[in-house]
Amino acid sequence: MNTCLSTDHVSVSYGSGAATVRALRDVTLDFRPGELTLIMGPSGSGKTTLLSALGGLLTPDTGEVSIMGTTVRGLDQEEAGRLRQRSIGYVFQAFRLFRSLTAIENALVALEIGGVRGPRALDKAKAALEAVGVSHRANCLPSELSGGEKQRVAIARALVNDPPILLADEPTASLDHASGEQIASLLRGIAAGARRIVVVVTHDNRWLERGDRIVEMSDGQVTKDSGEIQ
Amino acid sequence: MGLAWRNLCHERTRFAVTLCGISFAVLLMVLQGSLLTGFMRSASRVIDASDAEFWIVAKGVACFECATPVPARFREIALGIPGVIAVERVVAGAAVWKKPSGKSQLVYVVGTEHGAGREFPLPYLSGSEGPLKPEMVMLDESNAELLEVSGAGIGVEINRRQASVAEVISDFGSFIGQPYMFTTYRDAVQYLGLSGEDVHFLAVHASTGSSLARIQSELQSRMPEVNVWRREEFAWEAQTYWTMLTGAGSAILTAAFLGFVVGTVVVSQTIYATTMENLEEFATLKAMGASRFYIQRIVLTQAWISGSIGALIGVSITIPLVRLVKQSIAWVYMPWWMPVSMVAVTLGMCSLAAIVSVRKAVSVEPARVFRA
Ligand SMILES: Nc1ncnc2c1ncn2[C@@H]1O[C@H](COP(=O)(O)OP(=O)(O)OP(=O)(O)O)[C@@H](O)[C@H]1O
Ligand SMILES: [Mg+2]
C-alpha cells in the first residue's frame, strides 16, 4: 500500500472550562513519502501535540488522523498499539532508551513487540545498528554511550521494524553541534532512501537546508506551509 | 528478552532487599507451617500409632490426653458384635516420675494391651511380637535428658513403684509438657493407682472385609453412653481440640499469616518502586505498540523472578533451621510438601503484590513520551 499520513481538520485541546488550552486548531496536512517535513514554530505553538496526533498517541477532539489508511478514531488501545508498531518509528529529544538494556537489546525489544524473535531478530538488530553506524557499540549500556551514539541507537530502534513513517521531536536539541549535524543528515538519508515519511519537529535553523518541506505553526495553527498541494 | 530480569539487576540493592523480604516470609511460613503440622500430628500421634479401626471414648472427651473412664463391661459388649475380632483396653494418666537425682517430674503414663498396633510402643520381649515384659517402660529420646535416662536398663520410680526402662524410642515426643511413658495395661493400672478393671479407652479391631459402617453403628447403638469413633475421627477430634480449642493453632496460624503479609508488603513495595522508576520506559514501550499483555508480563515476571529466587533462598535456610529447632521442639514436623507448597504460596503472594504495579504500568499514557 502507499505510504500515507494525513490530518483532516484536526483540533486538540487540553484541560476543560476556563483552563482549556487549544493546542491544535483545525490542522489539515498531508505528508508525502520520500519527504522530510520540518515542523517549526515558537514554543507552545502545538508542534509536539501535532506529532502526538500524527503518531496515534492521542485522539483528536474533532477531525481525523489517518495513518497508512487507517483512521485513528475508533481504534481501541490495543488496535492503536498494533497500528503504531507496524507503521511508526519514534525518535525523542531525550532518547528514551531502556536503561538496563544494551544498544542491541534496545533494538531487539522493538522487534519482540512486533513478534520477531530468535536469530532473525538478532540479524535485523545488528543490521539496524550497522545502518546508523553504531554496530561497534552494540553491547554497551545507554549510560556508556555519548549523546550522538544514544540518538543513533534510538534511530536504529525506531527503524528496526522498517516502519514507513518516522516521527522525531527535537532529535538534535540534546546534542552538540557535530553530533546534531550527523543525526540530521542521517534522518535526511532515511527519508530519501526508503521513501519514508519523516516528520521532524525542530527549533534549529540548521535543519532548514535539509527539509523538503517546512510547516510553520503558531498558536495551534499552520501559518505557513512550503509544500502545500495547490 | 530479559527486560524484567535486567530491570531487577539494574537495581541490585533493591533486588537484594526484595529477596531478603521474601526469604524471611518463606522462612516464617515454612517454620510456622511445620510447627502447626507437627503440633497436629503429635496431637493424634498415639491414636494414629494404633491400628484399631475404632476407638471407644467417654462422652465429652476429645483428645487422648484427657483420659476419662468408660465402663469396663463395654469390652465384652464390643467383642459380642459380629466382625469385631479384638478389643484392647487402654488407660492413661499423669504420674510422678522420680529422677535418679531425686527430683520429680510429671509424666503421662500410657498403658495398653498386646495387639494395639505394630507401631504402638509396648515393651515386648522381642521386637514387636511375643509376650510383654512386666514393669518396663518406654520413653521418647527427646525426653531422655529431662527424665535423666541415659539408655535402656535404667531403674526408675513411677508413683513410688519400681520399673525399668525397656527402650528409648523416637518420634513420640510429647507436646503437652508431660513426657509420654508407654507401658503395659497391667503395669499402667498399677502406676496410676487404678483398680484392676478400669479402662479409659477401648481400641476395637474389626475383621478384614467386614463393613466398618455397620460395626460402628452397632457399637454406637449398643453403647449410647460413649462415643464410638473411627480411628481417623478420633485423630481429627484430637487435632481440632489441641489446635483450635486451646488457641495454640490460631497462634501459629497467625504467625504464618503475618509471614505472608510481611512478604506481600515487602514485595509490593519494591515491585512498586521499580515500576514507578521505570514508568517512562513503560510509556515508551506502549508508544512503540507493546500490548497490555506484554507490559503485564514484564511486571509479573519481575515479581515471579523475585518470588522464585526468594523462595529458594528461604527454603534452603529453613530446612536446616527446622532441623535445629527440632532439637528443642521435638514434635516439629516438616513434610516434603510444606516447602514445596510454600514456593507456590510465595508465587501467589508475589502476583498479589504485583497487582497495583501492573495496573500502574498498563495505564500509563503513551502520549507522555513526547512530553518528558
Ligand atoms: N498534557 C498537557 N496538558 C495541558 N496542556 C498541555 C499539555 N501538553 C501541551 N499543553 C499545552 O498545549 C500547548 C501546545 O503544547 P506543545 O507541547 O504541543 O507545544 P510545542 O510547540 O511542542 O512547544 P515546545 O516547542 O515548547 O516543545 C501549550 O500551550 C502547552 O502548554
Ligand atoms: Mg514540544
Short mmCIF file of N, CA, C and O in Angstrom, two decimals, chain A residues 34-99:
data_model
loop_
_atom_site.label_atom_id
_atom_site.label_comp_id
_atom_site.label_asym_id
_atom_site.label_seq_id
_atom_site.Cartn_x
_atom_site.Cartn_y
_atom_site.Cartn_z
N GLY A 34 9.05 9.86 1.03
CA GLY A 34 10.33 10.33 0.47
C GLY A 34 10.64 11.75 0.89
O GLY A 34 11.72 12.25 0.58
N GLU A 35 9.72 12.40 1.60
CA GLU A 35 9.93 13.79 2.00
C GLU A 35 10.28 13.90 3.47
O GLU A 35 9.71 13.19 4.30
N LEU A 36 11.20 14.82 3.75
CA LEU A 36 11.47 15.16 5.15
C LEU A 36 10.77 16.47 5.43
O LEU A 36 11.09 17.50 4.84
N THR A 37 9.75 16.39 6.30
CA THR A 37 8.99 17.59 6.63
C THR A 37 9.46 18.14 7.97
O THR A 37 9.58 17.38 8.93
N LEU A 38 9.73 19.44 8.00
CA LEU A 38 10.11 20.07 9.26
C LEU A 38 8.89 20.80 9.81
O LEU A 38 8.20 21.50 9.08
N ILE A 39 8.62 20.60 11.10
CA ILE A 39 7.58 21.37 11.75
C ILE A 39 8.30 22.38 12.64
O ILE A 39 9.08 22.00 13.50
N MET A 40 8.07 23.66 12.41
CA MET A 40 8.77 24.69 13.16
C MET A 40 7.76 25.67 13.75
O MET A 40 6.60 25.69 13.36
N GLY A 41 8.24 26.43 14.69
CA GLY A 41 7.34 27.41 15.30
C GLY A 41 7.75 27.66 16.74
O GLY A 41 8.54 26.92 17.30
N PRO A 42 7.21 28.71 17.31
CA PRO A 42 7.61 29.07 18.68
C PRO A 42 7.14 28.03 19.70
O PRO A 42 6.29 27.20 19.41
N SER A 43 7.74 28.16 20.87
CA SER A 43 7.38 27.25 21.95
C SER A 43 5.90 27.39 22.28
O SER A 43 5.37 28.50 22.34
N GLY A 44 5.24 26.26 22.47
CA GLY A 44 3.83 26.29 22.82
C GLY A 44 2.91 26.40 21.62
O GLY A 44 1.70 26.52 21.76
N SER A 45 3.47 26.34 20.42
CA SER A 45 2.63 26.52 19.24
C SER A 45 1.89 25.24 18.85
O SER A 45 1.08 25.25 17.94
N GLY A 46 2.20 24.12 19.50
CA GLY A 46 1.44 22.89 19.23
C GLY A 46 2.19 21.84 18.42
O GLY A 46 1.59 20.88 17.95
N LYS A 47 3.52 22.01 18.27
CA LYS A 47 4.29 21.08 17.42
C LYS A 47 4.27 19.66 18.00
O LYS A 47 4.02 18.69 17.28
N THR A 48 4.55 19.58 19.28
CA THR A 48 4.57 18.25 19.91
C THR A 48 3.19 17.61 19.89
O THR A 48 3.04 16.42 19.65
N THR A 49 2.18 18.45 20.12
CA THR A 49 0.82 17.93 20.09
C THR A 49 0.49 17.38 18.70
O THR A 49 -0.10 16.29 18.58
N LEU A 50 0.92 18.11 17.68
CA LEU A 50 0.70 17.63 16.31
C LEU A 50 1.39 16.28 16.10
O LEU A 50 0.81 15.35 15.54
N LEU A 51 2.63 16.19 16.59
CA LEU A 51 3.38 14.95 16.41
C LEU A 51 2.69 13.78 17.15
O LEU A 51 2.61 12.66 16.63
N SER A 52 2.17 14.06 18.35
CA SER A 52 1.46 13.02 19.10
C SER A 52 0.22 12.56 18.36
O SER A 52 -0.09 11.36 18.33
N ALA A 53 -0.47 13.52 17.75
CA ALA A 53 -1.67 13.17 17.00
C ALA A 53 -1.29 12.35 15.77
O ALA A 53 -1.91 11.32 15.47
N LEU A 54 -0.22 12.79 15.07
CA LEU A 54 0.23 12.06 13.88
C LEU A 54 0.68 10.64 14.25
O LEU A 54 0.53 9.71 13.47
N GLY A 55 1.23 10.51 15.46
CA GLY A 55 1.73 9.21 15.90
C GLY A 55 0.66 8.31 16.49
O GLY A 55 0.96 7.23 16.96
N GLY A 56 -0.59 8.76 16.48
CA GLY A 56 -1.65 7.91 17.01
C GLY A 56 -1.57 7.77 18.52
O GLY A 56 -2.09 6.81 19.08
N LEU A 57 -0.90 8.70 19.18
CA LEU A 57 -0.77 8.61 20.63
C LEU A 57 -1.91 9.32 21.33
O LEU A 57 -2.12 9.15 22.52
N LEU A 58 -2.62 10.17 20.59
CA LEU A 58 -3.83 10.77 21.17
C LEU A 58 -4.89 10.88 20.09
O LEU A 58 -4.58 10.91 18.89
N THR A 59 -6.12 10.90 20.51
CA THR A 59 -7.22 11.01 19.57
C THR A 59 -7.70 12.45 19.57
O THR A 59 -7.94 13.01 20.63
N PRO A 60 -7.77 13.09 18.38
CA PRO A 60 -8.19 14.49 18.34
C PRO A 60 -9.63 14.68 18.81
O PRO A 60 -10.43 13.75 18.75
N ASP A 61 -9.92 15.90 19.31
CA ASP A 61 -11.29 16.20 19.73
C ASP A 61 -12.21 16.19 18.52
O ASP A 61 -13.28 15.62 18.53
N THR A 62 -11.75 16.88 17.47
CA THR A 62 -12.52 16.84 16.21
C THR A 62 -11.53 16.65 15.09
O THR A 62 -10.33 16.86 15.25
N GLY A 63 -12.04 16.25 13.94
CA GLY A 63 -11.18 15.99 12.80
C GLY A 63 -10.62 14.58 12.86
O GLY A 63 -10.80 13.86 13.85
N GLU A 64 -9.93 14.17 11.78
CA GLU A 64 -9.44 12.80 11.70
C GLU A 64 -7.95 12.76 11.40
O GLU A 64 -7.43 13.58 10.64
N VAL A 65 -7.28 11.79 12.03
CA VAL A 65 -5.90 11.48 11.67
C VAL A 65 -5.93 10.13 10.98
O VAL A 65 -6.55 9.19 11.48
N SER A 66 -5.26 10.06 9.86
CA SER A 66 -5.25 8.79 9.14
C SER A 66 -3.80 8.33 8.98
O SER A 66 -2.95 9.06 8.49
N ILE A 67 -3.53 7.12 9.49
CA ILE A 67 -2.18 6.55 9.42
C ILE A 67 -2.24 5.34 8.51
O ILE A 67 -2.95 4.38 8.81
N MET A 68 -1.53 5.37 7.44
CA MET A 68 -1.49 4.27 6.48
C MET A 68 -2.91 3.82 6.12
O MET A 68 -3.21 2.64 6.03
N GLY A 69 -3.79 4.80 5.96
CA GLY A 69 -5.15 4.49 5.52
C GLY A 69 -6.10 4.12 6.64
O GLY A 69 -7.28 3.90 6.40
N THR A 70 -5.59 4.05 7.87
CA THR A 70 -6.47 3.70 9.00
C THR A 70 -6.76 4.95 9.82
O THR A 70 -5.85 5.68 10.19
N THR A 71 -8.03 5.19 10.08
CA THR A 71 -8.41 6.33 10.90
C THR A 71 -8.21 5.97 12.37
O THR A 71 -8.65 4.92 12.82
N VAL A 72 -7.54 6.86 13.09
CA VAL A 72 -7.20 6.56 14.48
C VAL A 72 -8.44 6.50 15.37
O VAL A 72 -8.57 5.64 16.23
N ARG A 73 -9.37 7.41 15.09
CA ARG A 73 -10.57 7.43 15.93
C ARG A 73 -11.30 6.09 15.80
O ARG A 73 -11.40 5.53 14.71
N GLY A 74 -11.75 5.57 16.91
CA GLY A 74 -12.50 4.32 16.85
C GLY A 74 -11.63 3.10 17.11
O GLY A 74 -12.14 2.01 17.34
N LEU A 75 -10.31 3.28 17.08
CA LEU A 75 -9.46 2.14 17.43
C LEU A 75 -9.40 2.04 18.94
O LEU A 75 -9.35 3.04 19.64
N ASP A 76 -9.40 0.79 19.44
CA ASP A 76 -9.17 0.68 20.89
C ASP A 76 -7.66 0.72 21.13
O ASP A 76 -6.86 0.75 20.20
N GLN A 77 -7.29 0.74 22.41
CA GLN A 77 -5.87 0.90 22.76
C GLN A 77 -4.97 -0.13 22.09
O GLN A 77 -3.89 0.19 21.60
N GLU A 78 -5.43 -1.38 22.09
CA GLU A 78 -4.60 -2.46 21.56
C GLU A 78 -4.45 -2.31 20.04
O GLU A 78 -3.37 -2.48 19.49
N GLU A 79 -5.56 -1.96 19.37
CA GLU A 79 -5.50 -1.78 17.91
C GLU A 79 -4.60 -0.61 17.55
O GLU A 79 -3.78 -0.70 16.63
N ALA A 80 -4.74 0.48 18.32
CA ALA A 80 -3.89 1.64 18.06
C ALA A 80 -2.42 1.25 18.27
O ALA A 80 -1.55 1.67 17.49
N GLY A 81 -2.16 0.44 19.29
CA GLY A 81 -0.81 -0.02 19.56
C GLY A 81 -0.26 -0.81 18.38
O GLY A 81 0.89 -0.59 17.95
N ARG A 82 -1.07 -1.72 17.86
CA ARG A 82 -0.60 -2.52 16.73
C ARG A 82 -0.33 -1.64 15.50
O ARG A 82 0.64 -1.84 14.77
N LEU A 83 -1.21 -0.64 15.30
CA LEU A 83 -1.02 0.27 14.16
C LEU A 83 0.30 1.03 14.31
O LEU A 83 1.08 1.16 13.37
N ARG A 84 0.57 1.52 15.53
CA ARG A 84 1.83 2.24 15.78
C ARG A 84 3.02 1.32 15.56
O ARG A 84 4.02 1.71 14.95
N GLN A 85 2.89 0.10 16.07
CA GLN A 85 4.00 -0.83 15.97
C GLN A 85 4.35 -1.09 14.50
O GLN A 85 5.52 -1.11 14.11
N ARG A 86 3.33 -1.28 13.66
CA ARG A 86 3.54 -1.60 12.25
C ARG A 86 4.04 -0.40 11.46
O ARG A 86 4.83 -0.54 10.54
N SER A 87 3.54 0.80 11.82
CA SER A 87 3.68 1.92 10.89
C SER A 87 4.68 2.98 11.30
O SER A 87 5.15 3.71 10.43
N ILE A 88 4.96 3.11 12.60
CA ILE A 88 5.66 4.32 13.02
C ILE A 88 6.88 4.02 13.88
O ILE A 88 6.86 3.16 14.76
N GLY A 89 7.95 4.76 13.60
CA GLY A 89 9.10 4.77 14.49
C GLY A 89 9.17 6.15 15.14
O GLY A 89 8.86 7.15 14.51
N TYR A 90 9.56 6.16 16.44
CA TYR A 90 9.63 7.44 17.15
C TYR A 90 11.07 7.73 17.56
O TYR A 90 11.79 6.85 17.99
N VAL A 91 11.41 9.02 17.47
CA VAL A 91 12.72 9.45 17.97
C VAL A 91 12.47 10.65 18.88
O VAL A 91 11.69 11.56 18.52
N PHE A 92 13.10 10.63 20.05
CA PHE A 92 12.79 11.66 21.05
C PHE A 92 14.01 12.50 21.37
O PHE A 92 15.14 12.06 21.21
N GLN A 93 13.72 13.68 21.86
CA GLN A 93 14.82 14.55 22.28
C GLN A 93 15.66 13.89 23.37
O GLN A 93 16.88 13.95 23.36
N ALA A 94 14.98 13.21 24.31
CA ALA A 94 15.70 12.61 25.44
C ALA A 94 16.03 11.13 25.20
O ALA A 94 16.26 10.39 26.14
N PHE A 95 16.03 10.73 23.96
CA PHE A 95 16.42 9.37 23.53
C PHE A 95 15.47 8.27 23.98
O PHE A 95 15.06 7.43 23.20
N ARG A 96 15.17 8.23 25.29
CA ARG A 96 14.26 7.22 25.84
C ARG A 96 14.69 5.80 25.53
O ARG A 96 13.89 4.94 25.20
N LEU A 97 15.96 5.54 25.70
CA LEU A 97 16.43 4.16 25.57
C LEU A 97 16.11 3.42 26.87
O LEU A 97 15.96 4.04 27.92
N PHE A 98 16.01 2.09 26.79
CA PHE A 98 15.80 1.29 28.01
C PHE A 98 17.14 1.18 28.71
O PHE A 98 18.08 0.60 28.18
N ARG A 99 17.19 1.76 29.91
CA ARG A 99 18.50 1.99 30.50
C ARG A 99 19.19 0.72 30.98
O ARG A 99 20.40 0.69 31.14
#
